[in-house]
Coordinates of C-alpha atoms and ligand atoms in Angstrom, one line a residue:
Chain A
M1 CA 42.9 94.4 7.8
G2 CA 39.7 92.9 9.1
N3 CA 38.2 93.0 12.5
I4 CA 40.3 91.4 15.2
S5 CA 38.5 89.8 18.1
V6 CA 39.2 87.2 20.7
V7 CA 36.9 84.3 21.1
P8 CA 37.1 82.2 24.2
F9 CA 36.8 78.5 23.3
G10 CA 36.2 75.9 26.0
P11 CA 36.7 74.4 28.5
Q12 CA 33.0 73.8 28.2
H13 CA 31.9 73.8 24.6
P14 CA 29.4 71.7 22.7
V15 CA 32.0 70.5 20.1
L16 CA 34.8 70.0 22.6
P17 CA 35.3 66.5 24.0
E18 CA 38.0 67.7 26.4
P19 CA 38.4 70.4 29.0
I20 CA 40.9 72.7 27.3
H21 CA 40.5 76.4 27.0
L22 CA 41.8 78.3 24.0
D23 CA 41.8 82.0 23.4
L24 CA 41.4 82.3 19.7
V25 CA 42.4 85.6 18.2
I26 CA 40.4 85.8 15.0
E27 CA 40.5 88.1 12.1
D28 CA 37.2 87.9 10.3
E29 CA 36.8 84.1 10.0
K30 CA 40.5 83.2 10.2
V31 CA 42.3 82.3 13.4
I32 CA 45.6 84.2 13.6
E33 CA 46.7 83.1 17.1
A34 CA 45.6 80.5 19.7
V35 CA 46.6 80.7 23.3
P36 CA 45.9 77.5 25.3
S37 CA 45.4 77.1 28.9
I38 CA 44.9 73.9 30.8
G39 CA 44.5 73.0 34.5
F40 CA 40.8 72.6 34.8
V41 CA 40.7 69.0 35.8
H42 CA 44.0 68.5 37.8
R43 CA 43.7 65.4 39.9
G44 CA 47.0 65.2 41.7
L45 CA 47.6 61.5 40.9
E46 CA 51.4 61.9 41.1
S47 CA 51.3 63.1 44.6
L48 CA 49.5 59.9 45.7
I49 CA 52.9 58.2 46.0
A50 CA 53.1 59.6 49.5
K51 CA 50.1 57.5 50.5
K52 CA 50.2 54.4 48.3
D53 CA 53.1 52.0 48.1
Y54 CA 54.7 51.1 44.8
N55 CA 52.4 48.1 44.2
E56 CA 49.2 50.0 44.9
M57 CA 50.5 52.8 42.6
V58 CA 50.0 50.4 39.6
Y59 CA 46.2 50.9 40.0
V60 CA 46.7 54.6 40.4
A61 CA 48.9 54.9 37.3
E62 CA 46.3 52.9 35.3
R63 CA 43.7 55.5 36.2
T64 CA 45.7 58.3 34.6
C65 CA 43.6 57.9 31.5
G66 CA 40.3 56.2 30.7
I67 CA 41.3 55.2 27.2
C68 CA 45.0 54.3 27.2
S69 CA 44.8 53.0 30.8
F70 CA 46.7 49.8 30.0
G71 CA 49.7 51.7 28.6
H72 CA 50.0 53.9 31.7
G73 CA 50.0 50.8 33.9
M74 CA 52.5 49.1 31.7
G75 CA 54.8 52.1 31.5
Y76 CA 54.8 52.4 35.2
V77 CA 55.4 48.8 36.1
E78 CA 58.2 48.5 33.4
A79 CA 59.9 51.5 34.9
V80 CA 59.7 49.9 38.4
E81 CA 60.9 46.5 37.0
K82 CA 63.9 48.2 35.4
I83 CA 64.8 49.8 38.7
M84 CA 64.5 46.6 40.6
N85 CA 66.3 44.6 37.8
I86 CA 63.4 42.2 37.4
E87 CA 63.4 40.1 34.3
I88 CA 59.8 39.3 33.6
P89 CA 58.8 36.0 31.9
D90 CA 58.5 36.0 28.1
R91 CA 54.9 35.1 28.2
A92 CA 54.1 38.1 30.3
R93 CA 56.0 40.3 27.8
Y94 CA 53.9 39.0 24.9
L95 CA 50.6 39.2 26.8
R96 CA 51.4 42.8 27.6
T97 CA 52.1 43.5 24.0
I98 CA 48.8 42.0 22.9
W99 CA 46.8 44.0 25.4
M100 CA 48.7 47.1 24.5
E101 CA 47.8 46.7 20.8
L102 CA 44.2 45.9 21.6
S103 CA 44.0 49.1 23.6
R104 CA 45.6 51.0 20.7
M105 CA 42.9 49.6 18.3
H106 CA 40.1 50.6 20.6
S107 CA 41.6 54.0 21.1
H108 CA 42.0 54.7 17.4
L109 CA 38.5 53.4 16.6
L110 CA 37.1 55.7 19.3
W111 CA 39.0 58.6 17.7
L112 CA 37.8 57.8 14.2
G113 CA 34.2 57.9 15.5
L114 CA 34.8 61.2 17.2
L115 CA 36.4 62.6 14.1
A116 CA 33.4 61.5 12.0
D117 CA 31.1 63.1 14.6
A118 CA 33.2 66.3 14.4
F119 CA 32.5 66.8 10.7
G120 CA 28.9 65.8 11.2
Y121 CA 29.0 62.3 9.8
E122 CA 26.9 60.7 12.6
S123 CA 26.2 57.3 10.9
L124 CA 29.9 56.8 10.3
F125 CA 30.6 57.7 13.9
Y126 CA 28.2 55.0 15.2
H127 CA 29.7 52.5 12.8
C128 CA 33.2 53.1 14.1
W129 CA 32.1 52.6 17.6
R130 CA 30.2 49.5 16.6
I131 CA 33.5 48.0 15.4
R132 CA 35.2 49.2 18.6
E133 CA 32.7 47.4 20.7
Q134 CA 34.1 44.0 19.5
V135 CA 37.6 45.0 20.6
L136 CA 36.2 46.0 24.0
D137 CA 34.5 42.7 24.3
M138 CA 37.8 40.9 23.7
I139 CA 39.5 43.1 26.3
E140 CA 36.7 42.4 28.8
E141 CA 36.8 38.7 28.1
S142 CA 40.6 38.5 28.7
T143 CA 41.1 41.0 31.5
G144 CA 37.8 41.4 33.2
G145 CA 37.5 45.1 32.6
R146 CA 36.4 47.2 29.6
V147 CA 38.3 50.3 30.5
I148 CA 40.6 49.5 33.4
F149 CA 42.4 46.3 32.7
S150 CA 44.1 45.8 36.1
V151 CA 46.2 42.9 34.8
N152 CA 49.6 44.4 35.3
K153 CA 51.7 44.0 38.4
V154 CA 55.3 44.5 39.2
G155 CA 56.9 41.3 38.1
G156 CA 54.5 40.3 35.3
V157 CA 50.8 39.9 34.5
M158 CA 48.0 38.4 36.5
K159 CA 45.8 36.9 33.9
D160 CA 46.5 34.5 31.1
M161 CA 45.0 33.9 27.6
D162 CA 44.8 30.2 27.0
A163 CA 45.1 28.7 23.5
A164 CA 41.3 28.5 23.0
M165 CA 41.0 32.2 23.9
L166 CA 43.8 33.1 21.5
A167 CA 42.2 31.1 18.7
R168 CA 38.9 32.8 19.3
F169 CA 40.5 36.3 19.4
S170 CA 42.4 35.5 16.2
E171 CA 39.1 34.7 14.5
K172 CA 37.4 37.8 15.9
L173 CA 40.4 39.9 14.8
G174 CA 39.8 38.7 11.2
E175 CA 36.2 39.9 11.3
V176 CA 37.3 43.3 12.8
E177 CA 40.0 43.6 10.1
D178 CA 37.4 43.2 7.4
Q179 CA 35.3 45.9 8.9
V180 CA 38.2 48.2 9.4
I181 CA 39.3 47.8 5.8
A182 CA 35.7 48.6 4.7
V183 CA 35.5 51.7 7.0
R184 CA 39.0 52.7 5.8
K185 CA 37.5 53.0 2.3
N186 CA 34.7 55.1 3.7
F187 CA 37.1 57.5 5.3
L188 CA 39.8 57.8 2.6
Y189 CA 37.8 57.7 -0.6
D190 CA 34.7 59.7 0.4
K191 CA 34.3 63.2 -1.1
T192 CA 32.6 64.6 2.0
V193 CA 35.4 63.5 4.3
Q194 CA 38.1 64.8 1.9
L195 CA 36.4 68.2 1.6
R196 CA 36.5 68.6 5.4
L197 CA 40.0 67.2 6.0
R198 CA 42.3 67.7 2.9
G199 CA 44.7 70.6 3.3
V200 CA 43.2 71.5 6.7
G201 CA 45.8 72.4 9.4
V202 CA 49.0 71.5 7.6
L203 CA 52.0 71.1 9.8
T204 CA 55.3 70.7 7.9
K205 CA 57.9 68.2 9.0
Q206 CA 60.3 70.9 10.1
Q207 CA 57.5 72.5 12.2
A208 CA 56.5 69.2 13.7
H209 CA 60.1 68.5 14.6
D210 CA 60.7 71.9 16.1
L211 CA 57.6 71.7 18.2
G212 CA 58.4 68.2 19.4
C213 CA 55.2 66.5 18.1
A214 CA 54.7 62.9 19.1
G215 CA 52.7 60.0 18.0
P216 CA 50.4 59.8 14.9
F217 CA 50.3 63.6 14.9
G218 CA 54.0 63.8 14.3
R219 CA 54.1 60.8 12.1
A220 CA 51.5 62.3 9.8
S221 CA 54.0 65.1 9.2
G222 CA 56.7 62.7 8.3
I223 CA 58.5 62.2 11.6
A224 CA 59.1 58.5 11.9
T225 CA 59.3 58.3 15.7
D226 CA 57.6 55.3 17.3
M227 CA 58.7 54.3 20.7
R228 CA 57.7 50.7 20.0
T229 CA 60.9 50.5 17.9
R230 CA 62.8 50.7 21.2
G231 CA 61.7 47.1 21.7
Y232 CA 60.2 47.2 25.1
G233 CA 57.6 44.5 25.8
A234 CA 57.8 42.0 23.0
Y235 CA 58.1 44.7 20.3
G236 CA 61.7 43.8 19.8
D237 CA 60.7 40.4 18.4
L238 CA 58.0 41.7 16.1
E239 CA 58.4 43.2 12.6
F240 CA 56.9 46.5 11.9
E241 CA 57.7 50.0 10.5
P242 CA 56.3 53.2 11.8
I243 CA 53.4 54.4 9.6
T244 CA 54.1 57.9 8.3
S245 CA 52.8 60.3 5.8
N246 CA 54.3 63.4 4.2
E247 CA 51.1 65.5 3.8
G248 CA 50.9 66.8 7.4
D249 CA 47.2 67.7 7.1
S250 CA 44.2 66.4 8.9
F251 CA 43.6 63.8 6.3
A252 CA 47.0 62.4 6.7
R253 CA 46.4 62.1 10.5
C254 CA 43.2 60.2 9.8
Q255 CA 45.0 57.9 7.4
C256 CA 47.9 57.2 9.7
R257 CA 45.5 56.2 12.5
I258 CA 43.4 53.9 10.4
D259 CA 46.5 52.2 9.0
E260 CA 47.8 51.9 12.6
I261 CA 44.7 49.9 13.5
L262 CA 45.5 47.5 10.7
Q263 CA 49.2 47.4 11.9
S264 CA 48.0 46.6 15.4
I265 CA 46.0 43.7 14.1
D266 CA 49.1 42.5 12.3
L267 CA 51.2 42.9 15.5
I268 CA 48.7 41.0 17.6
R269 CA 48.8 38.2 15.0
Q270 CA 52.6 38.0 15.1
A271 CA 52.6 38.0 18.9
M272 CA 49.9 35.3 19.0
G273 CA 52.0 33.2 16.7
M274 CA 55.2 33.5 18.7
I275 CA 53.9 33.6 22.3
P276 CA 55.9 31.1 24.4
D277 CA 54.6 29.0 27.2
G278 CA 55.7 29.8 30.7
D279 CA 55.0 31.6 33.9
L280 CA 53.0 34.8 34.1
F281 CA 55.1 36.5 36.7
V282 CA 58.1 36.3 38.9
P283 CA 58.1 36.8 42.6
V284 CA 59.2 40.2 43.7
K285 CA 61.2 41.0 46.8
G286 CA 62.4 44.3 48.2
N287 CA 61.7 47.8 47.2
P288 CA 62.7 49.9 44.3
N289 CA 66.0 51.8 44.8
G290 CA 67.0 54.0 42.0
E291 CA 65.5 55.9 39.2
Y292 CA 64.4 55.2 35.6
F293 CA 62.9 57.0 32.6
M294 CA 60.5 54.7 30.7
R295 CA 59.3 55.8 27.3
I296 CA 56.5 53.9 25.7
E297 CA 54.3 54.5 22.7
Q298 CA 50.7 55.2 23.7
P299 CA 47.9 55.4 21.1
R300 CA 48.4 59.2 21.2
G301 CA 52.1 59.2 21.1
E302 CA 55.1 58.9 23.3
A303 CA 54.5 58.9 27.0
V304 CA 57.3 59.2 29.6
Y305 CA 57.3 57.8 33.1
Y306 CA 59.9 58.9 35.5
V307 CA 60.1 56.8 38.7
K308 CA 62.4 57.3 41.6
G309 CA 62.6 55.2 44.7
S310 CA 64.9 55.0 47.7
G311 CA 64.6 51.5 48.9
K312 CA 61.3 52.2 50.7
P313 CA 57.8 50.9 49.8
Y314 CA 56.8 54.5 49.1
L315 CA 58.3 56.0 46.0
N316 CA 60.0 59.4 46.1
R317 CA 58.8 60.6 42.8
L318 CA 56.5 59.6 39.9
R319 CA 56.3 61.9 36.9
I320 CA 54.1 61.1 33.9
R321 CA 54.4 63.1 30.7
T322 CA 51.5 62.3 28.4
P323 CA 51.6 62.7 24.6
T324 CA 48.9 65.3 24.5
F325 CA 51.1 67.7 26.4
A326 CA 53.8 67.3 23.7
N327 CA 51.3 67.9 21.0
L328 CA 49.7 71.1 22.3
P329 CA 52.3 73.5 20.8
G330 CA 51.8 71.7 17.5
L331 CA 48.1 72.2 17.8
C332 CA 48.5 75.9 18.3
E333 CA 50.7 76.1 15.3
T334 CA 48.1 74.3 13.1
L335 CA 45.4 76.5 14.3
K336 CA 47.1 79.6 12.9
G337 CA 45.6 80.5 9.6
A338 CA 42.8 78.0 10.0
D339 CA 39.1 78.7 9.4
Y340 CA 37.2 79.3 12.6
A341 CA 34.8 76.5 11.6
D342 CA 37.7 74.0 11.4
V343 CA 38.9 74.6 14.9
P344 CA 37.0 71.6 16.5
I345 CA 38.3 69.3 13.9
L346 CA 41.9 70.5 14.3
I347 CA 41.7 70.1 18.1
L348 CA 40.4 66.6 17.5
T349 CA 43.2 65.7 15.1
I350 CA 45.8 65.7 17.9
D351 CA 43.5 63.2 19.7
P352 CA 43.6 65.3 22.8
C353 CA 43.4 63.8 26.2
I354 CA 43.5 66.8 28.5
S355 CA 42.5 64.9 31.6
C356 CA 45.6 62.6 31.4
T357 CA 47.7 65.6 30.6
E358 CA 46.8 67.0 33.9
R359 CA 47.0 63.7 35.8
Chain B
M1 CA 38.6 57.4 -6.8
S2 CA 36.8 59.5 -4.3
T3 CA 33.0 59.4 -4.5
F4 CA 30.0 60.6 -2.7
L5 CA 27.6 58.1 -1.2
N6 CA 30.6 55.8 -0.4
F7 CA 29.0 54.8 2.9
T8 CA 25.6 54.0 1.5
G9 CA 26.2 50.3 1.1
T10 CA 27.2 49.8 4.7
L11 CA 24.4 52.1 5.8
L12 CA 21.7 50.1 4.1
K13 CA 23.2 46.9 5.4
N14 CA 23.1 48.3 9.0
L15 CA 19.6 49.4 8.4
V16 CA 18.3 45.9 7.7
S17 CA 20.6 43.9 10.0
K18 CA 19.8 43.1 13.6
P19 CA 20.8 45.8 16.2
V20 CA 24.1 45.2 18.0
T21 CA 22.7 46.8 21.1
K22 CA 20.7 45.0 23.7
N23 CA 17.3 45.9 25.1
Y24 CA 18.7 46.1 28.7
P25 CA 17.2 45.7 31.3
E26 CA 14.5 43.6 29.6
E27 CA 17.2 41.5 28.1
P28 CA 19.7 40.6 30.8
A29 CA 23.3 41.5 30.3
V30 CA 25.7 38.6 29.8
Y31 CA 29.0 39.1 31.5
P32 CA 32.2 37.2 30.7
E33 CA 33.3 34.9 33.5
R34 CA 36.5 36.9 34.2
M35 CA 34.6 40.2 34.7
R36 CA 35.7 42.1 37.8
G37 CA 32.3 43.2 39.0
R38 CA 32.2 43.2 42.8
I39 CA 34.0 41.6 45.7
V40 CA 32.4 38.8 47.7
I41 CA 33.7 37.3 50.9
D42 CA 33.4 33.8 52.3
I43 CA 33.4 35.4 55.8
D44 CA 33.7 32.1 57.7
Q45 CA 37.1 31.5 56.1
C46 CA 38.4 34.9 57.1
I47 CA 41.0 34.9 59.8
S48 CA 40.8 38.7 60.4
C49 CA 44.4 39.1 59.5
G50 CA 43.9 42.6 58.0
L51 CA 46.1 42.1 55.0
C52 CA 43.2 43.1 52.7
V53 CA 42.7 46.3 54.8
R54 CA 46.3 47.3 54.3
S55 CA 46.5 46.4 50.6
C56 CA 43.3 48.0 49.4
P57 CA 44.4 51.1 47.4
P58 CA 41.3 53.3 48.3
R59 CA 41.3 51.9 51.8
C60 CA 37.6 50.8 51.7
I61 CA 37.8 47.7 53.9
T62 CA 37.8 47.5 57.7
V63 CA 38.2 44.4 59.8
D64 CA 37.3 43.9 63.5
K65 CA 38.8 40.8 64.9
N66 CA 37.0 40.9 68.2
E67 CA 33.6 41.4 66.7
G68 CA 34.4 39.0 63.8
T69 CA 33.3 41.5 61.2
W70 CA 34.5 42.4 57.7
T71 CA 33.2 45.7 56.4
I72 CA 33.5 47.1 52.9
N73 CA 32.4 50.4 51.5
R74 CA 31.4 49.2 48.0
F75 CA 31.0 52.7 46.7
D76 CA 34.7 53.4 47.3
C77 CA 35.9 50.0 45.9
I78 CA 37.5 50.3 42.5
A79 CA 37.2 46.5 41.8
C80 CA 40.9 46.1 41.3
G81 CA 41.2 42.7 43.0
Y82 CA 44.4 43.5 44.9
C83 CA 42.8 42.4 48.2
A84 CA 41.8 39.1 46.7
S85 CA 45.3 38.5 45.5
K86 CA 46.7 39.3 49.0
C87 CA 44.2 37.3 51.1
P88 CA 46.1 34.3 52.7
K89 CA 42.9 32.3 53.0
K90 CA 41.7 33.1 49.5
C91 CA 38.3 33.9 50.8
L92 CA 37.9 37.1 48.8
K93 CA 36.7 36.8 45.2
L94 CA 35.7 39.2 42.4
I95 CA 32.6 38.0 40.6
P96 CA 30.8 39.2 37.5
G97 CA 27.9 41.6 37.8
Y98 CA 27.9 45.1 39.0
Q99 CA 26.9 46.1 42.5
K100 CA 23.5 47.8 43.0
P101 CA 23.5 51.5 42.7
G102 CA 22.5 53.6 45.7
R103 CA 21.6 57.0 46.9
S104 CA 24.4 57.3 49.4
K105 CA 27.7 55.7 50.2
A106 CA 27.1 53.0 52.7
A107 CA 29.3 50.3 54.1
V108 CA 28.2 46.7 54.2
T109 CA 29.3 44.6 57.2
Y110 CA 29.6 40.9 57.2
H111 CA 29.5 38.9 60.4
K112 CA 31.1 35.6 61.1
S113 CA 28.6 32.9 62.0
E114 CA 28.1 32.1 65.7
E115 CA 29.7 28.7 65.3
V116 CA 32.9 30.1 63.8
M117 CA 33.1 32.8 66.5
E118 CA 32.5 30.2 69.2
A119 CA 35.3 28.0 67.7
E120 CA 37.6 31.0 67.5
R121 CA 36.9 32.0 71.1
K122 CA 37.6 28.4 72.2
K123 CA 40.8 28.4 70.2
A124 CA 41.8 31.8 71.7
A125 CA 41.1 30.5 75.2
E126 CA 43.1 27.4 74.5
M127 CA 46.0 29.5 73.2
A128 CA 45.8 31.8 76.2
A129 CA 45.8 28.8 78.6
K130 CA 48.7 27.3 76.8
K131 CA 50.6 30.6 76.9
A132 CA 49.9 31.0 80.6
A133 CA 51.1 27.5 81.2
A134 CA 54.3 28.1 79.3
L135 CA 54.9 31.3 81.1
K136 CA 54.4 29.6 84.4
A137 CA 56.7 26.8 83.5
A138 CA 59.3 29.3 82.4
K139 CA 59.0 31.2 85.7
E140 CA 59.3 28.0 87.8
K141 CA 62.3 27.0 85.8
A142 CA 63.9 30.4 86.4
A143 CA 63.1 30.2 90.1
A144 CA 64.6 26.7 90.3
A145 CA 67.7 27.8 88.5
G146 CA 69.0 29.5 91.6
A147 CA 69.0 32.7 93.7
G148 CA 71.9 34.3 91.8
T149 CA 70.0 34.7 88.5
A150 CA 66.8 35.4 90.3
A151 CA 68.4 38.4 92.1
A152 CA 69.6 39.7 88.8
K153 CA 66.1 39.9 87.6
P154 CA 64.7 42.9 89.5
M155 CA 67.8 44.9 88.6
P156 CA 66.7 46.1 85.1
A157 CA 63.3 47.0 86.5
A158 CA 65.0 49.1 89.2
G159 CA 67.3 50.6 86.6
A160 CA 64.5 51.4 84.2
A161 CA 62.6 53.6 86.8
P162 CA 65.3 56.3 87.3
A163 CA 66.1 56.2 83.5
A164 CA 62.5 57.1 82.8
K165 CA 62.6 60.1 85.0
P166 CA 65.1 62.3 83.2
V167 CA 63.3 61.8 79.9
A168 CA 60.1 63.1 81.5
A169 CA 61.9 66.0 83.0
A170 CA 63.5 66.9 79.6
D171 CA 60.1 66.7 78.0
A172 CA 58.6 69.0 80.5
A173 CA 61.5 71.5 80.6
P174 CA 61.1 73.1 77.1
A175 CA 57.3 73.2 77.6
A176 CA 57.8 75.1 80.8
K177 CA 60.4 77.3 79.3
T178 CA 58.6 78.6 76.2
P179 CA 55.9 80.6 77.9
A180 CA 58.5 82.2 80.0
A181 CA 60.6 83.0 77.0
E182 CA 57.6 84.5 75.2
K183 CA 56.9 86.6 78.2
S184 CA 60.4 88.0 78.3
A185 CA 60.2 88.7 74.6
E186 CA 57.2 90.9 75.2
Ligands
SF4_1 S1 38.9 45.2 44.9 FE1 40.5 46.7 45.2 S2 39.3 48.5 45.9 FE2 37.9 46.8 46.1 S3 38.2 46.1 48.2 FE3 39.6 44.9 47.0 S4 41.5 46.0 47.0 FE4 39.9 47.4 47.7
SF4_2 S1 43.0 39.2 53.9 FE1 41.4 37.6 53.8 S2 41.7 36.5 55.8 FE2 42.8 38.5 56.0 S3 41.2 39.8 56.9 FE3 41.1 40.1 54.7 S4 39.5 38.7 54.1 FE4 40.1 38.1 56.1

């Protein structure tokens, strides 16, 4: 038996992108237990329902996260629309889907860059973010914002993409696709990357299932859950299969996410081909009266929005469960038995977003 | 399949190709036309209805109807555009380009031009005159309608006065009681 010591890790740490604190119990160089604690950046967004009416809350919900902002806005408005029995126009459904997939692409490319940075591959990191920039440009051109889209409203969307814009985006997506395919090769067939990722932090399917892992983190362990298959937005009309892997290690998580970027490009293409003409929104009257659980697939996994209203402009309750929260138990499990030097990579492989976990 | 130096080709290409970054601020930034940069107001179109004040999520707008001013704290504005979508006169607009940074949060006030204010005052005076005339006409009509209805008029006023009294007394009673109750508890 070696020396057992406890190393505090975070919330401020040079290799940590997010404010999470972990007490790592280590024996020599191996982690034998990890105890997480969060709560360093609580913002109290959910309690703002007392001060902002349900329309203003769209902008608050969007600001839950700085990366998957569109999805948070979309999950919230769809929950309110379900309560109020609003059938939004088909064009709005498709536009939301396109924006959602663009935001998934930029989120995954951001993550790939951060992963490359975590194992010390700076040039690959910059290259990923260079590709991501083009996606951000498309987002900015169509919505007016790079991070916060602000195009959702209860009843539909506020901005349109005309045929010329769709054609331009389709061309641009082709370029991005070529670059992603090239960078996929760099990630998946590079010895340096494999040495750092293969067999690191394995989570079996059973473990992932028992710990309730969500999103690409769970899918890399073979759990084929993808909330998009529920068919919200326009996903019901599009053809796709959840991307899974059976390896369950860090390499599989990387592979799943890269393949999901390509899948997103495919989904956007499908949506662009089928997008119908029509209105962007329907007029909304009255206030939400009732409650609804909305589950959507964010880039990081399944997010849940619980909205309850009682016929007043101010809601009674808004609850957001973000995917990182679901993945923290899985993270602690993967950390057991890992090398101390691999801890930053393992934390990164769940694609943590602690700030949105704390809302 | 896996090799070292997999990335070298891309790397060399990046090395000789043009940088994707811009030499800002020497090279000016180009913003897309939809960009939500900052809010501008066509103040002379504004009717001081206050809808933007009530809709703004961070509550960063204030409007003064009498002074004819529209004030925004740009450092609190989140550039969401909700006010612009609510404005009945469509005089608010989000335009590309960020606002200037500053050392402290300061509100900017826009004043309506003198001509518009003058026109508004005139209109308000006209409206007031019209209202007064209408009121007068209504009164005369009521007076002409006969003494029976006219006598009924003072009745509610007389009724209201005693009705107000018990309320005031009830309000005062507990207030007067509590100190006494406290004293007895001691
Ligand atoms: S853009 Fe949004 S935050 Fe800014 S003034 Fe208008 S409503 Fe308020
Ligand atoms: S909503 Fe428009 S018209 Fe009304 S006060 Fe605001 S700026 Fe003026």
